[in-house]
PDB file of N, CA and C in Angstrom:
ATOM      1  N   UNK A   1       0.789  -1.177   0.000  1.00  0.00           N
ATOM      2  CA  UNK A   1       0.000   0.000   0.000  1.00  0.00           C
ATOM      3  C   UNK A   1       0.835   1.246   0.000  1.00  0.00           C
ATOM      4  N   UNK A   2       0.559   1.851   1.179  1.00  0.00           N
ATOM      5  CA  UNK A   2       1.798   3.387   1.098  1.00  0.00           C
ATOM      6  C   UNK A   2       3.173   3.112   0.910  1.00  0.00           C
ATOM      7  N   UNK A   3       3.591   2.086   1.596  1.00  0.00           N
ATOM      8  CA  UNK A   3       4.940   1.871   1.404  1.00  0.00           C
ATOM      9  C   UNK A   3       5.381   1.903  -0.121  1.00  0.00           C
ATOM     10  N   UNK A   4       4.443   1.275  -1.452  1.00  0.00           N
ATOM     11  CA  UNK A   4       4.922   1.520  -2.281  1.00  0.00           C
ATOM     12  C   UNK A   4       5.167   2.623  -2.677  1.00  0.00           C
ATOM     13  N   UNK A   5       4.011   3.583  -2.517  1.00  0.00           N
ATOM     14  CA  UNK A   5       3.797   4.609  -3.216  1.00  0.00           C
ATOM     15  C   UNK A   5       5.158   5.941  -2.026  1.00  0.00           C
ATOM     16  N   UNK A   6       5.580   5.836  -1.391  1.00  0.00           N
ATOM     17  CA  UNK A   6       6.729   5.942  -0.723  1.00  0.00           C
ATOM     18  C   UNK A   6       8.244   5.574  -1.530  1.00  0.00           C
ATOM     19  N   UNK A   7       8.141   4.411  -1.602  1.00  0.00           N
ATOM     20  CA  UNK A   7       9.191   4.149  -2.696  1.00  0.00           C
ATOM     21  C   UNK A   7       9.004   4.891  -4.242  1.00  0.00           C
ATOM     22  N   UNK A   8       8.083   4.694  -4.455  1.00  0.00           N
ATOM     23  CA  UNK A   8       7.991   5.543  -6.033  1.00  0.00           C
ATOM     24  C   UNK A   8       8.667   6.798  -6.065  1.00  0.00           C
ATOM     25  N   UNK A   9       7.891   7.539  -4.763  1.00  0.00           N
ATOM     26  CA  UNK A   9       8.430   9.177  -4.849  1.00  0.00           C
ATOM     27  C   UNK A   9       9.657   9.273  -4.311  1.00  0.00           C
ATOM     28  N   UNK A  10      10.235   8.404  -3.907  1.00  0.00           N
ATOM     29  CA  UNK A  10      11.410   8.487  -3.680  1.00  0.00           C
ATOM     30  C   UNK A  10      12.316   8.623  -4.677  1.00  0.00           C
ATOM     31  N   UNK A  11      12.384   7.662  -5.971  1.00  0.00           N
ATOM     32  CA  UNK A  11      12.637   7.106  -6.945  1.00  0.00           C
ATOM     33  C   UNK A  11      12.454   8.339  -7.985  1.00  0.00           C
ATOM     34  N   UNK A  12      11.414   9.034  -7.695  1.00  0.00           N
ATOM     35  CA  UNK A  12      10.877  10.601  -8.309  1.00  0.00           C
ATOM     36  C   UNK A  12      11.835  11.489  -8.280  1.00  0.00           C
ATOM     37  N   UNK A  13      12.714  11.273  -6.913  1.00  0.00           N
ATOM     38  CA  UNK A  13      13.070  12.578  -5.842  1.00  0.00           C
ATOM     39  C   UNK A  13      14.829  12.475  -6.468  1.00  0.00           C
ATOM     40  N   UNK A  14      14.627  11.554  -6.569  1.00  0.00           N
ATOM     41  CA  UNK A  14      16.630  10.530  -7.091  1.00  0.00           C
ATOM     42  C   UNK A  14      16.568  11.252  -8.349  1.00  0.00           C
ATOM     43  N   UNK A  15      15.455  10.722  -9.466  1.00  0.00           N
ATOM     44  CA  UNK A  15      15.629  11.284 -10.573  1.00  0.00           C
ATOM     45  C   UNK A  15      15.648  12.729 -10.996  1.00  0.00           C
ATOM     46  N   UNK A  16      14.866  13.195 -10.208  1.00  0.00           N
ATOM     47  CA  UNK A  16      14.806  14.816 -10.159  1.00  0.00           C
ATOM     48  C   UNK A  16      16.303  15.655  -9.750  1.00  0.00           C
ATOM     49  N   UNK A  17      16.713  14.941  -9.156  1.00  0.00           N
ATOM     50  CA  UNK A  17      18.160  15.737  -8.622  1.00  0.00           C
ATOM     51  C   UNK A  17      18.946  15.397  -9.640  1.00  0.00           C
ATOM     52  N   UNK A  18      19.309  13.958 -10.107  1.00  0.00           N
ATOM     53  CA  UNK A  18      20.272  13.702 -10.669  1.00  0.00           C
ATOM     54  C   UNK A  18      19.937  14.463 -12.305  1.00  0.00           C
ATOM     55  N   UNK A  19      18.777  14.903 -12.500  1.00  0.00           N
ATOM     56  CA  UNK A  19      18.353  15.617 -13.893  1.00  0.00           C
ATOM     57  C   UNK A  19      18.971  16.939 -13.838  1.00  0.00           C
ATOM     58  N   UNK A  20      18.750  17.811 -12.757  1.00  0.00           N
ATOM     59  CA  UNK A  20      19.178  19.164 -11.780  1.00  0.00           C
ATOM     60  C   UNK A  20      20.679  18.663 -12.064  1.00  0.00           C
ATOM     61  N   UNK A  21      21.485  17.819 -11.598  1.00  0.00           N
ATOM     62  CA  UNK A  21      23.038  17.673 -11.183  1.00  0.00           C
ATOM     63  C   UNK A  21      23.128  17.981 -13.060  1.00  0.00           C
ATOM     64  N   UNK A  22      23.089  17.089 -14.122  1.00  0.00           N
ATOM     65  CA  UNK A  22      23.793  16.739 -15.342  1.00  0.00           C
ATOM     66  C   UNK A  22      22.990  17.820 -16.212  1.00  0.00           C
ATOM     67  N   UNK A  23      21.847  19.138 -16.098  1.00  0.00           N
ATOM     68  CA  UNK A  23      21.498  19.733 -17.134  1.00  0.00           C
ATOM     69  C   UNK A  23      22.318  21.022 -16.717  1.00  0.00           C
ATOM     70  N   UNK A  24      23.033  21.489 -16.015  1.00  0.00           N
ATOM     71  CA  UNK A  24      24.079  22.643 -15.972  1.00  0.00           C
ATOM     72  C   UNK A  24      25.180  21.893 -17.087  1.00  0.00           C
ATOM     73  N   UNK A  25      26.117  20.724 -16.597  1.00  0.00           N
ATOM     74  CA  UNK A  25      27.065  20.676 -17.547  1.00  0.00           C
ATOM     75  C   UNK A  25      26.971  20.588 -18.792  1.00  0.00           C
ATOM     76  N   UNK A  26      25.464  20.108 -19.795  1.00  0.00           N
ATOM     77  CA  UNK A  26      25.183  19.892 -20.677  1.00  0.00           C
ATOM     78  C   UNK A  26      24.665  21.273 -21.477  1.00  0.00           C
ATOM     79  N   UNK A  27      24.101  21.972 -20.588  1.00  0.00           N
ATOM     80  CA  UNK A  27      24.025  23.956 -20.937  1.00  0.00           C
ATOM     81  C   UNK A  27      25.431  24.637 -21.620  1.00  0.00           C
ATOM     82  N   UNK A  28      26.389  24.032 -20.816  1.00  0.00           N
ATOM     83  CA  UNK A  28      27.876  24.450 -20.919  1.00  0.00           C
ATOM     84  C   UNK A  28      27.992  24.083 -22.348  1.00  0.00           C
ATOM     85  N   UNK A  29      28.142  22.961 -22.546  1.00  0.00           N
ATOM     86  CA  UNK A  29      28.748  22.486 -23.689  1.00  0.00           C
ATOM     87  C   UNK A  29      28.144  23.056 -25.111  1.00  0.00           C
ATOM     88  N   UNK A  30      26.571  23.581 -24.751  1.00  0.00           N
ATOM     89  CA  UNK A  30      26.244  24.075 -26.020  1.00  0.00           C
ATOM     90  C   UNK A  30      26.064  25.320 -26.157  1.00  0.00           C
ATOM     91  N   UNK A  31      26.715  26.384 -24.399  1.00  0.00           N
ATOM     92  CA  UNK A  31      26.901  27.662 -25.001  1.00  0.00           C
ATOM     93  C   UNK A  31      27.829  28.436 -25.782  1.00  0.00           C
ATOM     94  N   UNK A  32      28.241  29.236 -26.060  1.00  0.00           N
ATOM     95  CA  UNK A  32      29.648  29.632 -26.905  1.00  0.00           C
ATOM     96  C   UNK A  32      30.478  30.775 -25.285  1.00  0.00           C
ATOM     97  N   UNK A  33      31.768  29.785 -25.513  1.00  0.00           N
ATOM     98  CA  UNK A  33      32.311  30.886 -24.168  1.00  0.00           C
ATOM     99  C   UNK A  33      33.020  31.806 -24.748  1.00  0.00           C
ATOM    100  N   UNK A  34      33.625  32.375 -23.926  1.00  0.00           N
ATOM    101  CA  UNK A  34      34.768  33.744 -24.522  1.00  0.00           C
ATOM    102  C   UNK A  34      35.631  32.853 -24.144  1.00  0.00           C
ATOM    103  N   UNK A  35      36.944  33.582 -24.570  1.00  0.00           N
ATOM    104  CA  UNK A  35      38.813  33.186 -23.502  1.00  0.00           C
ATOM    105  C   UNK A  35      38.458  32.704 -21.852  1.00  0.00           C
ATOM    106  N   UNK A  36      38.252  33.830 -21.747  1.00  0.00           N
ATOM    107  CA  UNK A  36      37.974  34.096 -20.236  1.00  0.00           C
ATOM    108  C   UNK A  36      37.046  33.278 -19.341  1.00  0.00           C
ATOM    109  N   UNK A  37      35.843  33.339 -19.842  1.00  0.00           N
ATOM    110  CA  UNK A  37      35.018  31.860 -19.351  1.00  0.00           C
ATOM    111  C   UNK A  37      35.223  30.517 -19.713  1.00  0.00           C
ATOM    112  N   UNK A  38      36.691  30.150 -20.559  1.00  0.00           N
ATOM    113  CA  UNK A  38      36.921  29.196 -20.634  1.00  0.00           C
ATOM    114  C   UNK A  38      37.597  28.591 -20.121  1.00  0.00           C
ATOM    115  N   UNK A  39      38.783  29.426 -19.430  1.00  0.00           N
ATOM    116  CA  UNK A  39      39.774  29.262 -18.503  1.00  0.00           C
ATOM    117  C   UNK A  39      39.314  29.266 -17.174  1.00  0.00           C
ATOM    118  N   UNK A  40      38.075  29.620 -16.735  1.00  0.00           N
ATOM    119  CA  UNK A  40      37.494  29.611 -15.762  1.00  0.00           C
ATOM    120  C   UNK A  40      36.549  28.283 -15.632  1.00  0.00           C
ATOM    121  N   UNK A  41      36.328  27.928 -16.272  1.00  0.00           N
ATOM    122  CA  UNK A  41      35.685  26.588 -16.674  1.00  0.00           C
ATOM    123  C   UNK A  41      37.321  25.581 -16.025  1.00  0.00           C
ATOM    124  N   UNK A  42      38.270  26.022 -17.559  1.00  0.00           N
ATOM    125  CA  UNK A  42      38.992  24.852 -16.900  1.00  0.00           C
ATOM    126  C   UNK A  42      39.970  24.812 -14.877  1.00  0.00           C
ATOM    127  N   UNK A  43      39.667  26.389 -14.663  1.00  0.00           N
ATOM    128  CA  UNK A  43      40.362  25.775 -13.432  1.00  0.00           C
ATOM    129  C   UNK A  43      39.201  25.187 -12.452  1.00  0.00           C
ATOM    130  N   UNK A  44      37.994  25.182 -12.848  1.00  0.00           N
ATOM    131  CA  UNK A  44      37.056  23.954 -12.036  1.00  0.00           C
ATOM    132  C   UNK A  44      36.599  22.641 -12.356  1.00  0.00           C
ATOM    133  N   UNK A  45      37.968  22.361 -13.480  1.00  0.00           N
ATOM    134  CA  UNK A  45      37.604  21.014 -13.942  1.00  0.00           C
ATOM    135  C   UNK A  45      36.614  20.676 -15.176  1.00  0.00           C
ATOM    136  N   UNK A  46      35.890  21.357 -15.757  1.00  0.00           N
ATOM    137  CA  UNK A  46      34.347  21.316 -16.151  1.00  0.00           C
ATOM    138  C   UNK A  46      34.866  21.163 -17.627  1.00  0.00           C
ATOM    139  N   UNK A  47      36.585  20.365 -17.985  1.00  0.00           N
ATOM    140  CA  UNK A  47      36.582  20.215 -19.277  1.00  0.00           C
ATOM    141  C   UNK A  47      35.556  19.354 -20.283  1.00  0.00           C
ATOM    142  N   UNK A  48      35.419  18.374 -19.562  1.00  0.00           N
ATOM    143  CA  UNK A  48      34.303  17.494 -20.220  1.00  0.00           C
ATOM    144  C   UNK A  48      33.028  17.817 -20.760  1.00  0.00           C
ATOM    145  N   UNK A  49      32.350  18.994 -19.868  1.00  0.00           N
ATOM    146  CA  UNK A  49      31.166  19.738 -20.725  1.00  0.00           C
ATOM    147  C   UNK A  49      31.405  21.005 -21.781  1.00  0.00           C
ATOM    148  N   UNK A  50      32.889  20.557 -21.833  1.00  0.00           N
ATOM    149  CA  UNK A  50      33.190  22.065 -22.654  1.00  0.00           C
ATOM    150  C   UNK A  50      33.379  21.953 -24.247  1.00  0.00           C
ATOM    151  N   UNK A  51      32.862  20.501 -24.529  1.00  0.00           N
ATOM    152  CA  UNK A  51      32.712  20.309 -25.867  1.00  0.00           C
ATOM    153  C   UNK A  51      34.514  19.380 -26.038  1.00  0.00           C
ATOM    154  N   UNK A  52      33.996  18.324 -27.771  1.00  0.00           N
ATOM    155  CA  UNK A  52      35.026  17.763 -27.726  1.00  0.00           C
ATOM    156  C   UNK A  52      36.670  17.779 -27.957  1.00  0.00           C
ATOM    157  N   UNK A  53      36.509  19.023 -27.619  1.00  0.00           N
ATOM    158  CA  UNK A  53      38.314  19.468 -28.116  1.00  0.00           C
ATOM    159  C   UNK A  53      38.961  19.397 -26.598  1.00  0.00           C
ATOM    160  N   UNK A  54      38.057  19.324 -25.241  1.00  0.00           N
ATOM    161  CA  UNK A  54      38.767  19.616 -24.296  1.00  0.00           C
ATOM    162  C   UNK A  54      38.236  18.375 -23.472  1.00  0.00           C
ATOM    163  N   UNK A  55      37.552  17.078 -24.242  1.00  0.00           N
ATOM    164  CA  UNK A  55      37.320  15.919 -23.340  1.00  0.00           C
ATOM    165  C   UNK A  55      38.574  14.895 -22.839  1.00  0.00           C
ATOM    166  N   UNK A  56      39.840  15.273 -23.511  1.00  0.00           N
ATOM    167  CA  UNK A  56      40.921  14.387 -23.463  1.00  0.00           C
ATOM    168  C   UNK A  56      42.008  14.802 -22.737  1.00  0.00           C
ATOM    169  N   UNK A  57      41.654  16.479 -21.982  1.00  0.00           N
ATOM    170  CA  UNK A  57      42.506  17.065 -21.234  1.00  0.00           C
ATOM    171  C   UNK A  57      42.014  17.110 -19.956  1.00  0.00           C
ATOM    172  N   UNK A  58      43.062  16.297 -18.762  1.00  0.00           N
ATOM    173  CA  UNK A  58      42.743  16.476 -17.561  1.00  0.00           C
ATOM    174  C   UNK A  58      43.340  16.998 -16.338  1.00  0.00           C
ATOM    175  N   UNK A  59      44.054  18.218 -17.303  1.00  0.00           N
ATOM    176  CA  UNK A  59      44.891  19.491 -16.217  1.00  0.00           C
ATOM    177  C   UNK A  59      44.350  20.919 -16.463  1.00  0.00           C
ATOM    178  N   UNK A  60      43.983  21.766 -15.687  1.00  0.00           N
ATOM    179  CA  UNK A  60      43.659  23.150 -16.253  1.00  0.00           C
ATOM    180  C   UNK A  60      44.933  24.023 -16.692  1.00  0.00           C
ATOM    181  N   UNK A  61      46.000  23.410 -16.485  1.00  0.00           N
ATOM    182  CA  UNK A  61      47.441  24.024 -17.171  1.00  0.00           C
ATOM    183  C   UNK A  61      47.388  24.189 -18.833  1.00  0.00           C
ATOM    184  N   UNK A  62      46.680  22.487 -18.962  1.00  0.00           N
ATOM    185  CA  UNK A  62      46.451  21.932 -20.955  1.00  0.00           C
ATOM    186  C   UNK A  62      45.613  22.833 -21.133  1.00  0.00           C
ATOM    187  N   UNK A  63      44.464  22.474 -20.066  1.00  0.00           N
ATOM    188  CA  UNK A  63      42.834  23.362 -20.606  1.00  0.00           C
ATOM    189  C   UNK A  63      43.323  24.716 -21.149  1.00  0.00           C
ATOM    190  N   UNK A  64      43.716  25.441 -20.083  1.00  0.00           N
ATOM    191  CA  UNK A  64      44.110  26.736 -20.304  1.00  0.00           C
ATOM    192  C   UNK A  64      45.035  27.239 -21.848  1.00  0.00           C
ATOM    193  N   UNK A  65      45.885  26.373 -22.307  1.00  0.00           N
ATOM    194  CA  UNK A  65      46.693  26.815 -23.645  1.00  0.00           C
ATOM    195  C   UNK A  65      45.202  26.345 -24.983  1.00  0.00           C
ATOM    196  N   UNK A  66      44.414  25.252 -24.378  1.00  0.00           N
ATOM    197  CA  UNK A  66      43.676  25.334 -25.092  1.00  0.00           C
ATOM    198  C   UNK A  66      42.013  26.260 -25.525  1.00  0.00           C
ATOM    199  N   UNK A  67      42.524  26.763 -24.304  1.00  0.00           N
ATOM    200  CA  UNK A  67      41.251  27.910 -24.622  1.00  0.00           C
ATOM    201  C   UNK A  67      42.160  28.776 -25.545  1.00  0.00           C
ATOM    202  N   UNK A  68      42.868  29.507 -25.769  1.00  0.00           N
ATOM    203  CA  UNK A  68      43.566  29.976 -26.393  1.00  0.00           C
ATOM    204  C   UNK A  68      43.458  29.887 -27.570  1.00  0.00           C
ATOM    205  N   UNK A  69      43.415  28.459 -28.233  1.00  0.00           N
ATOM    206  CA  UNK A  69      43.829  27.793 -29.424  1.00  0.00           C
ATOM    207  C   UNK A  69      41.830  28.352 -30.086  1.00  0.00           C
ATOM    208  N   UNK A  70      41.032  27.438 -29.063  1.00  0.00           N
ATOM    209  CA  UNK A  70      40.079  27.006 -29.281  1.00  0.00           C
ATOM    210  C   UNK A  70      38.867  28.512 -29.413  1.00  0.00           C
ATOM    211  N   UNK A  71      39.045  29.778 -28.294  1.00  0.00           N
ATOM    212  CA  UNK A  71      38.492  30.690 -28.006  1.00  0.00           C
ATOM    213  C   UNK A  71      39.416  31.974 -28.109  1.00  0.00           C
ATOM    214  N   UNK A  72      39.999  32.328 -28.727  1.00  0.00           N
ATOM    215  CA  UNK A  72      41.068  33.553 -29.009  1.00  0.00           C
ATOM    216  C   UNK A  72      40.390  34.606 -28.488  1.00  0.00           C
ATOM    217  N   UNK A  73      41.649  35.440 -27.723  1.00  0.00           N
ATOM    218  CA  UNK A  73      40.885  36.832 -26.965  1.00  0.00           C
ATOM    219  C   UNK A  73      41.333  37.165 -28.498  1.00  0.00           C
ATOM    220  N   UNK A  74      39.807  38.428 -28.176  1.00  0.00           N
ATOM    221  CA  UNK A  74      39.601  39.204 -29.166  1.00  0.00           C
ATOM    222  C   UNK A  74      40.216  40.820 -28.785  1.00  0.00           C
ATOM    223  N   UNK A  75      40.929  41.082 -29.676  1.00  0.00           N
ATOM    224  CA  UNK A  75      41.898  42.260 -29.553  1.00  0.00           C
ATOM    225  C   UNK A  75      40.990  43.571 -29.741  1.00  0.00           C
ATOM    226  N   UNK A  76      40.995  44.161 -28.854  1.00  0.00           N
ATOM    227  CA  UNK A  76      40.279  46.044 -28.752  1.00  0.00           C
ATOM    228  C   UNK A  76      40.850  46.734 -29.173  1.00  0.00           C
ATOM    229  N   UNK A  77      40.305  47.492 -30.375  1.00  0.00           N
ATOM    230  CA  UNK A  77      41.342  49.045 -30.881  1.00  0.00           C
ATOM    231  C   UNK A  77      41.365  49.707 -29.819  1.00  0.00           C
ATOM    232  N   UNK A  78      42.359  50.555 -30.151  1.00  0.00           N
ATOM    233  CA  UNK A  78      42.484  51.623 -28.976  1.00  0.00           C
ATOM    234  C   UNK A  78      41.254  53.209 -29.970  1.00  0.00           C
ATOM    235  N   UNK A  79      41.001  53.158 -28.725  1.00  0.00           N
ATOM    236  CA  UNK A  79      39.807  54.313 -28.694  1.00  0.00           C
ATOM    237  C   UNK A  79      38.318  53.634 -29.004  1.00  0.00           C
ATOM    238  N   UNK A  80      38.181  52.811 -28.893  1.00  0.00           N
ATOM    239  CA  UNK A  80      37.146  52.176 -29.207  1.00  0.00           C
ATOM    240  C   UNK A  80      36.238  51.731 -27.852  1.00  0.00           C
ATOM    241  N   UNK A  81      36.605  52.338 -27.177  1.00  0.00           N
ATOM    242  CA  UNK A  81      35.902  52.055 -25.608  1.00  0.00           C
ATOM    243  C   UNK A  81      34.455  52.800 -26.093  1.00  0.00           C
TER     244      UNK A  81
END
């Protein structure tokens, strides 16, 4: 009787979080970052949602030369503020 229906929502409650935990890193991967939010990405690890150029790197030292490669700061004229 209740006990099942106890277990169900439990089972509700598991799936609901673990949906919450994995739809931030999956947001990541399909927004477009700058330099800067990429290197910030890699010093928290978060190479794996950062799309597949940075799934095979597991130092933010690599990450970091590869934001570079991958996200180039974009250079400001002067007077252009």
């Amino acid at each position: 009787g209740s006990s099942l229906g106890v277990v169900s929502l439990m089972r509700l409650a598991v799936a609901a979080i673990l949906l919450g935990i994995a739809q931030p890193a999956a947001a990541i991967s399909h927004r477009k970052l700058d330099n800067h939010q990429c290197k910030v990405m890699c010093q928290r690890f978060g190479m794996k949602a950062m799309g597949p150029e940075f799934r095979s790197i597991h130092h933010p030292n690599e990450c970091v030369v590869k934001c570079d490669e991958v996200y180039p700061k974009k250079v400001v004229a002067p007077g252009s503020f």
